[in-house]
């Protein structure tokens, strides 16, 4: 599975959009981009995933660049409850569903 | 409600004792996973099972054992051979053809 690079931390103001970047320059054609988040002392929570098209659900939007070497997770109106560690993961699909979690990016939402 | 349950939330054991962590899911998922998380670190895969009565070692299986006798249950035993057992343990499941893994609330194990 390709490796991802995320900044260690960022913050944003409550009510503003939070844009979380992720680099995955070695991604291969059959690898998806996944985002999970982990609120302190809880299990990770699936947010969204995509292959090459931009995706949106009730939690967030995922923007993947045309060359697929980077992506951005967008939380459109961040709240204090969005404070968490966000993990960007790339992986192939198939029978072996391993997820490889790095250290992620810590998002702090300030009042 | 469908989901994954892990019990207990906190567990304390003396060094040298084996301990079993429970993981149950009612999502009808075929695959189940165990991860370990140390402070400030990401998750590392211990064992996974794609079907009943079958399981594979993950990246850090030494000192751990699992069983998968029922689809809904995947208990993890931390044996005395695990040199640094104190950690946060997370169980997850996914459907056979699905892409997302759903996680339980975790068990924090402290061994002294």
PDB file of N, CA, C and O in Angstrom, chain A residues 32 34 36 38 41-44 46 49 87 91 93 95-99 101-103, chain B residues 9 33 35 37 40-43 45 48 50 59 88 90 99-101 103-105 108:
ATOM      1  N   UNK A  32      -7.485   3.191  -3.303  1.00  0.00           N
ATOM      2  CA  UNK A  32      -8.455   4.176  -2.875  1.00  0.00           C
ATOM      3  C   UNK A  32      -7.839   5.070  -1.795  1.00  0.00           C
ATOM      4  O   UNK A  32      -6.938   4.649  -1.068  1.00  0.00           O
ATOM      5  N   UNK A  34      -8.783   6.772   1.734  1.00  0.00           N
ATOM      6  CA  UNK A  34      -9.725   6.688   2.844  1.00  0.00           C
ATOM      7  C   UNK A  34      -9.381   7.748   3.890  1.00  0.00           C
ATOM      8  O   UNK A  34      -8.222   8.079   4.088  1.00  0.00           O
ATOM      9  N   UNK A  36     -10.296   8.391   8.047  1.00  0.00           N
ATOM     10  CA  UNK A  36     -10.899   8.027   9.327  1.00  0.00           C
ATOM     11  C   UNK A  36     -10.541   9.123  10.323  1.00  0.00           C
ATOM     12  O   UNK A  36      -9.574   9.861  10.130  1.00  0.00           O
ATOM     13  N   UNK A  38     -10.292   9.816  14.780  1.00  0.00           N
ATOM     14  CA  UNK A  38     -10.312   9.206  16.102  1.00  0.00           C
ATOM     15  C   UNK A  38     -10.386  10.304  17.147  1.00  0.00           C
ATOM     16  O   UNK A  38      -9.435  11.080  17.300  1.00  0.00           O
ATOM     17  N   UNK A  41      -9.414   8.672  22.921  1.00  0.00           N
ATOM     18  CA  UNK A  41      -9.780   7.474  23.685  1.00  0.00           C
ATOM     19  C   UNK A  41     -11.000   6.744  23.139  1.00  0.00           C
ATOM     20  O   UNK A  41     -11.652   6.005  23.877  1.00  0.00           O
ATOM     21  N   UNK A  42     -11.310   6.964  21.872  1.00  0.00           N
ATOM     22  CA  UNK A  42     -12.397   6.222  21.230  1.00  0.00           C
ATOM     23  C   UNK A  42     -11.848   5.448  20.041  1.00  0.00           C
ATOM     24  O   UNK A  42     -10.704   5.651  19.622  1.00  0.00           O
ATOM     25  N   UNK A  43     -12.644   4.560  19.481  1.00  0.00           N
ATOM     26  CA  UNK A  43     -12.248   3.857  18.272  1.00  0.00           C
ATOM     27  C   UNK A  43     -12.341   4.762  17.060  1.00  0.00           C
ATOM     28  O   UNK A  43     -13.129   5.702  17.035  1.00  0.00           O
ATOM     29  N   UNK A  44     -11.519   4.522  16.038  1.00  0.00           N
ATOM     30  CA  UNK A  44     -11.600   5.328  14.821  1.00  0.00           C
ATOM     31  C   UNK A  44     -12.976   5.230  14.173  1.00  0.00           C
ATOM     32  O   UNK A  44     -13.669   4.217  14.288  1.00  0.00           O
ATOM     33  N   UNK A  46     -14.991   5.802  10.474  1.00  0.00           N
ATOM     34  CA  UNK A  46     -14.891   5.995   9.035  1.00  0.00           C
ATOM     35  C   UNK A  46     -15.560   7.312   8.642  1.00  0.00           C
ATOM     36  O   UNK A  46     -16.641   7.654   9.133  1.00  0.00           O
ATOM     37  N   UNK A  49     -14.388   7.836   1.545  1.00  0.00           N
ATOM     38  CA  UNK A  49     -13.322   7.316   0.707  1.00  0.00           C
ATOM     39  C   UNK A  49     -13.611   7.647  -0.751  1.00  0.00           C
ATOM     40  O   UNK A  49     -14.762   7.959  -1.117  1.00  0.00           O
ATOM     41  N   UNK A  87      -6.933  10.465  10.025  1.00  0.00           N
ATOM     42  CA  UNK A  87      -6.000   9.586   9.333  1.00  0.00           C
ATOM     43  C   UNK A  87      -6.360   9.511   7.855  1.00  0.00           C
ATOM     44  O   UNK A  87      -7.509   9.227   7.505  1.00  0.00           O
ATOM     45  N   UNK A  91      -5.209   2.408   0.091  1.00  0.00           N
ATOM     46  CA  UNK A  91      -5.163   0.951   0.076  1.00  0.00           C
ATOM     47  C   UNK A  91      -5.923   0.417  -1.124  1.00  0.00           C
ATOM     48  O   UNK A  91      -6.818   1.046  -1.651  1.00  0.00           O
ATOM     49  N   UNK A  93      -8.494  -2.451  -2.671  1.00  0.00           N
ATOM     50  CA  UNK A  93      -9.620  -3.219  -2.165  1.00  0.00           C
ATOM     51  C   UNK A  93      -9.335  -4.694  -2.390  1.00  0.00           C
ATOM     52  O   UNK A  93      -8.331  -5.056  -2.987  1.00  0.00           O
ATOM     53  N   UNK A  95      -9.807  -9.009  -0.851  1.00  0.00           N
ATOM     54  CA  UNK A  95     -10.019  -9.897   0.288  1.00  0.00           C
ATOM     55  C   UNK A  95      -9.200  -9.469   1.502  1.00  0.00           C
ATOM     56  O   UNK A  95      -9.635  -9.579   2.629  1.00  0.00           O
ATOM     57  N   UNK A  96      -8.014  -8.970   1.279  1.00  0.00           N
ATOM     58  CA  UNK A  96      -7.171  -8.546   2.403  1.00  0.00           C
ATOM     59  C   UNK A  96      -7.481  -7.092   2.718  1.00  0.00           C
ATOM     60  O   UNK A  96      -7.006  -6.184   2.051  1.00  0.00           O
ATOM     61  N   UNK A  97      -8.276  -6.848   3.724  1.00  0.00           N
ATOM     62  CA  UNK A  97      -8.755  -5.500   3.996  1.00  0.00           C
ATOM     63  C   UNK A  97      -7.935  -4.787   5.053  1.00  0.00           C
ATOM     64  O   UNK A  97      -8.471  -4.108   5.904  1.00  0.00           O
ATOM     65  N   UNK A  98      -6.637  -4.949   5.005  1.00  0.00           N
ATOM     66  CA  UNK A  98      -5.799  -4.293   6.006  1.00  0.00           C
ATOM     67  C   UNK A  98      -5.818  -2.790   5.832  1.00  0.00           C
ATOM     68  O   UNK A  98      -5.818  -2.278   4.726  1.00  0.00           O
ATOM     69  N   UNK A  99      -5.856  -2.089   6.933  1.00  0.00           N
ATOM     70  CA  UNK A  99      -5.698  -0.640   6.951  1.00  0.00           C
ATOM     71  C   UNK A  99      -4.397  -0.325   7.675  1.00  0.00           C
ATOM     72  O   UNK A  99      -4.140  -0.872   8.734  1.00  0.00           O
ATOM     73  N   UNK A 101      -2.518   2.530   9.521  1.00  0.00           N
ATOM     74  CA  UNK A 101      -2.683   3.852  10.112  1.00  0.00           C
ATOM     75  C   UNK A 101      -1.328   4.450  10.450  1.00  0.00           C
ATOM     76  O   UNK A 101      -0.538   3.842  11.151  1.00  0.00           O
ATOM     77  N   UNK A 102      -1.086   5.677   9.957  1.00  0.00           N
ATOM     78  CA  UNK A 102       0.083   6.437  10.394  1.00  0.00           C
ATOM     79  C   UNK A 102      -0.274   7.229  11.638  1.00  0.00           C
ATOM     80  O   UNK A 102      -1.188   6.858  12.378  1.00  0.00           O
ATOM     81  N   UNK A 103       0.425   8.332  11.860  1.00  0.00           N
ATOM     82  CA  UNK A 103       0.149   9.146  13.045  1.00  0.00           C
ATOM     83  C   UNK A 103      -1.000  10.126  12.827  1.00  0.00           C
ATOM     84  O   UNK A 103      -1.531  10.686  13.779  1.00  0.00           O
TER      85      UNK A 103
ATOM     86  N   UNK B   9     -14.028  -1.898  29.311  1.00  0.00           N
ATOM     87  CA  UNK B   9     -13.414  -0.684  28.800  1.00  0.00           C
ATOM     88  C   UNK B   9     -11.998  -0.504  29.375  1.00  0.00           C
ATOM     89  O   UNK B   9     -11.102  -0.045  28.684  1.00  0.00           O
ATOM     90  N   UNK B  33     -11.053  -7.728  12.982  1.00  0.00           N
ATOM     91  CA  UNK B  33      -9.656  -7.316  13.120  1.00  0.00           C
ATOM     92  C   UNK B  33      -9.366  -6.916  14.558  1.00  0.00           C
ATOM     93  O   UNK B  33     -10.248  -6.416  15.256  1.00  0.00           O
ATOM     94  N   UNK B  35      -6.476  -4.435  16.535  1.00  0.00           N
ATOM     95  CA  UNK B  35      -5.391  -3.474  16.438  1.00  0.00           C
ATOM     96  C   UNK B  35      -4.904  -3.115  17.839  1.00  0.00           C
ATOM     97  O   UNK B  35      -5.660  -3.167  18.809  1.00  0.00           O
ATOM     98  N   UNK B  37      -2.917   0.180  19.834  1.00  0.00           N
ATOM     99  CA  UNK B  37      -2.489   1.578  19.717  1.00  0.00           C
ATOM    100  C   UNK B  37      -1.730   1.976  20.969  1.00  0.00           C
ATOM    101  O   UNK B  37      -2.224   1.816  22.092  1.00  0.00           O
ATOM    102  N   UNK B  40       0.155   8.320  21.298  1.00  0.00           N
ATOM    103  CA  UNK B  40       0.697   9.170  20.250  1.00  0.00           C
ATOM    104  C   UNK B  40       1.020   8.460  18.955  1.00  0.00           C
ATOM    105  O   UNK B  40       1.623   9.059  18.058  1.00  0.00           O
ATOM    106  N   UNK B  41       0.604   7.218  18.847  1.00  0.00           N
ATOM    107  CA  UNK B  41       0.928   6.429  17.656  1.00  0.00           C
ATOM    108  C   UNK B  41      -0.334   6.054  16.892  1.00  0.00           C
ATOM    109  O   UNK B  41      -1.449   6.144  17.409  1.00  0.00           O
ATOM    110  N   UNK B  42      -0.124   5.597  15.659  1.00  0.00           N
ATOM    111  CA  UNK B  42      -1.239   5.066  14.888  1.00  0.00           C
ATOM    112  C   UNK B  42      -1.577   3.652  15.340  1.00  0.00           C
ATOM    113  O   UNK B  42      -1.037   3.138  16.321  1.00  0.00           O
ATOM    114  N   UNK B  43      -2.474   3.001  14.610  1.00  0.00           N
ATOM    115  CA  UNK B  43      -2.895   1.647  14.949  1.00  0.00           C
ATOM    116  C   UNK B  43      -2.008   0.626  14.246  1.00  0.00           C
ATOM    117  O   UNK B  43      -1.607   0.829  13.098  1.00  0.00           O
ATOM    118  N   UNK B  45      -1.838  -3.562  13.273  1.00  0.00           N
ATOM    119  CA  UNK B  45      -2.685  -4.737  13.134  1.00  0.00           C
ATOM    120  C   UNK B  45      -2.064  -5.936  13.833  1.00  0.00           C
ATOM    121  O   UNK B  45      -0.911  -6.294  13.568  1.00  0.00           O
ATOM    122  N   UNK B  48      -6.217 -10.739  12.056  1.00  0.00           N
ATOM    123  CA  UNK B  48      -7.482 -10.524  11.377  1.00  0.00           C
ATOM    124  C   UNK B  48      -8.057 -11.853  10.922  1.00  0.00           C
ATOM    125  O   UNK B  48      -7.331 -12.834  10.755  1.00  0.00           O
ATOM    126  N   UNK B  50     -11.020 -13.346   8.150  1.00  0.00           N
ATOM    127  CA  UNK B  50     -11.929 -13.028   7.049  1.00  0.00           C
ATOM    128  C   UNK B  50     -13.150 -13.923   7.043  1.00  0.00           C
ATOM    129  O   UNK B  50     -14.139 -13.643   6.351  1.00  0.00           O
ATOM    130  N   UNK B  59       0.714  -7.514  11.638  1.00  0.00           N
ATOM    131  CA  UNK B  59       2.097  -7.030  11.692  1.00  0.00           C
ATOM    132  C   UNK B  59       2.792  -7.287  13.032  1.00  0.00           C
ATOM    133  O   UNK B  59       4.006  -7.318  13.103  1.00  0.00           O
ATOM    134  N   UNK B  88      -3.826   0.349  24.230  1.00  0.00           N
ATOM    135  CA  UNK B  88      -5.241   0.511  23.901  1.00  0.00           C
ATOM    136  C   UNK B  88      -5.527  -0.470  22.764  1.00  0.00           C
ATOM    137  O   UNK B  88      -4.882  -0.420  21.722  1.00  0.00           O
ATOM    138  N   UNK B  90      -8.099  -2.180  19.992  1.00  0.00           N
ATOM    139  CA  UNK B  90      -9.280  -1.857  19.208  1.00  0.00           C
ATOM    140  C   UNK B  90      -9.654  -3.023  18.307  1.00  0.00           C
ATOM    141  O   UNK B  90      -8.810  -3.613  17.636  1.00  0.00           O
ATOM    142  N   UNK B  99     -15.748  -1.870   2.001  1.00  0.00           N
ATOM    143  CA  UNK B  99     -14.481  -1.181   2.045  1.00  0.00           C
ATOM    144  C   UNK B  99     -14.191  -0.563   3.407  1.00  0.00           C
ATOM    145  O   UNK B  99     -13.058  -0.343   3.743  1.00  0.00           O
ATOM    146  N   UNK B 100     -15.226  -0.278   4.172  1.00  0.00           N
ATOM    147  CA  UNK B 100     -15.015   0.409   5.433  1.00  0.00           C
ATOM    148  C   UNK B 100     -14.882  -0.584   6.580  1.00  0.00           C
ATOM    149  O   UNK B 100     -15.509  -1.631   6.573  1.00  0.00           O
ATOM    150  N   UNK B 101     -14.064  -0.230   7.547  1.00  0.00           N
ATOM    151  CA  UNK B 101     -14.006  -0.983   8.788  1.00  0.00           C
ATOM    152  C   UNK B 101     -14.693  -0.172   9.869  1.00  0.00           C
ATOM    153  O   UNK B 101     -14.516   1.041   9.958  1.00  0.00           O
ATOM    154  N   UNK B 103     -15.227   0.293  13.934  1.00  0.00           N
ATOM    155  CA  UNK B 103     -14.450   0.027  15.136  1.00  0.00           C
ATOM    156  C   UNK B 103     -15.309   0.014  16.386  1.00  0.00           C
ATOM    157  O   UNK B 103     -16.305   0.735  16.488  1.00  0.00           O
ATOM    158  N   UNK B 104     -14.881  -0.798  17.349  1.00  0.00           N
ATOM    159  CA  UNK B 104     -15.471  -0.768  18.670  1.00  0.00           C
ATOM    160  C   UNK B 104     -14.880   0.360  19.499  1.00  0.00           C
ATOM    161  O   UNK B 104     -13.989   1.077  19.049  1.00  0.00           O
ATOM    162  N   UNK B 105     -15.345   0.510  20.745  1.00  0.00           N
ATOM    163  CA  UNK B 105     -14.879   1.617  21.600  1.00  0.00           C
ATOM    164  C   UNK B 105     -13.504   1.391  22.211  1.00  0.00           C
ATOM    165  O   UNK B 105     -12.905   2.317  22.751  1.00  0.00           O
ATOM    166  N   UNK B 108      -8.755  -0.540  27.214  1.00  0.00           N
ATOM    167  CA  UNK B 108      -7.443  -0.061  27.666  1.00  0.00           C
ATOM    168  C   UNK B 108      -6.901  -1.045  28.691  1.00  0.00           C
ATOM    169  O   UNK B 108      -7.453  -1.176  29.783  1.00  0.00           O
TER     170      UNK B 108
END
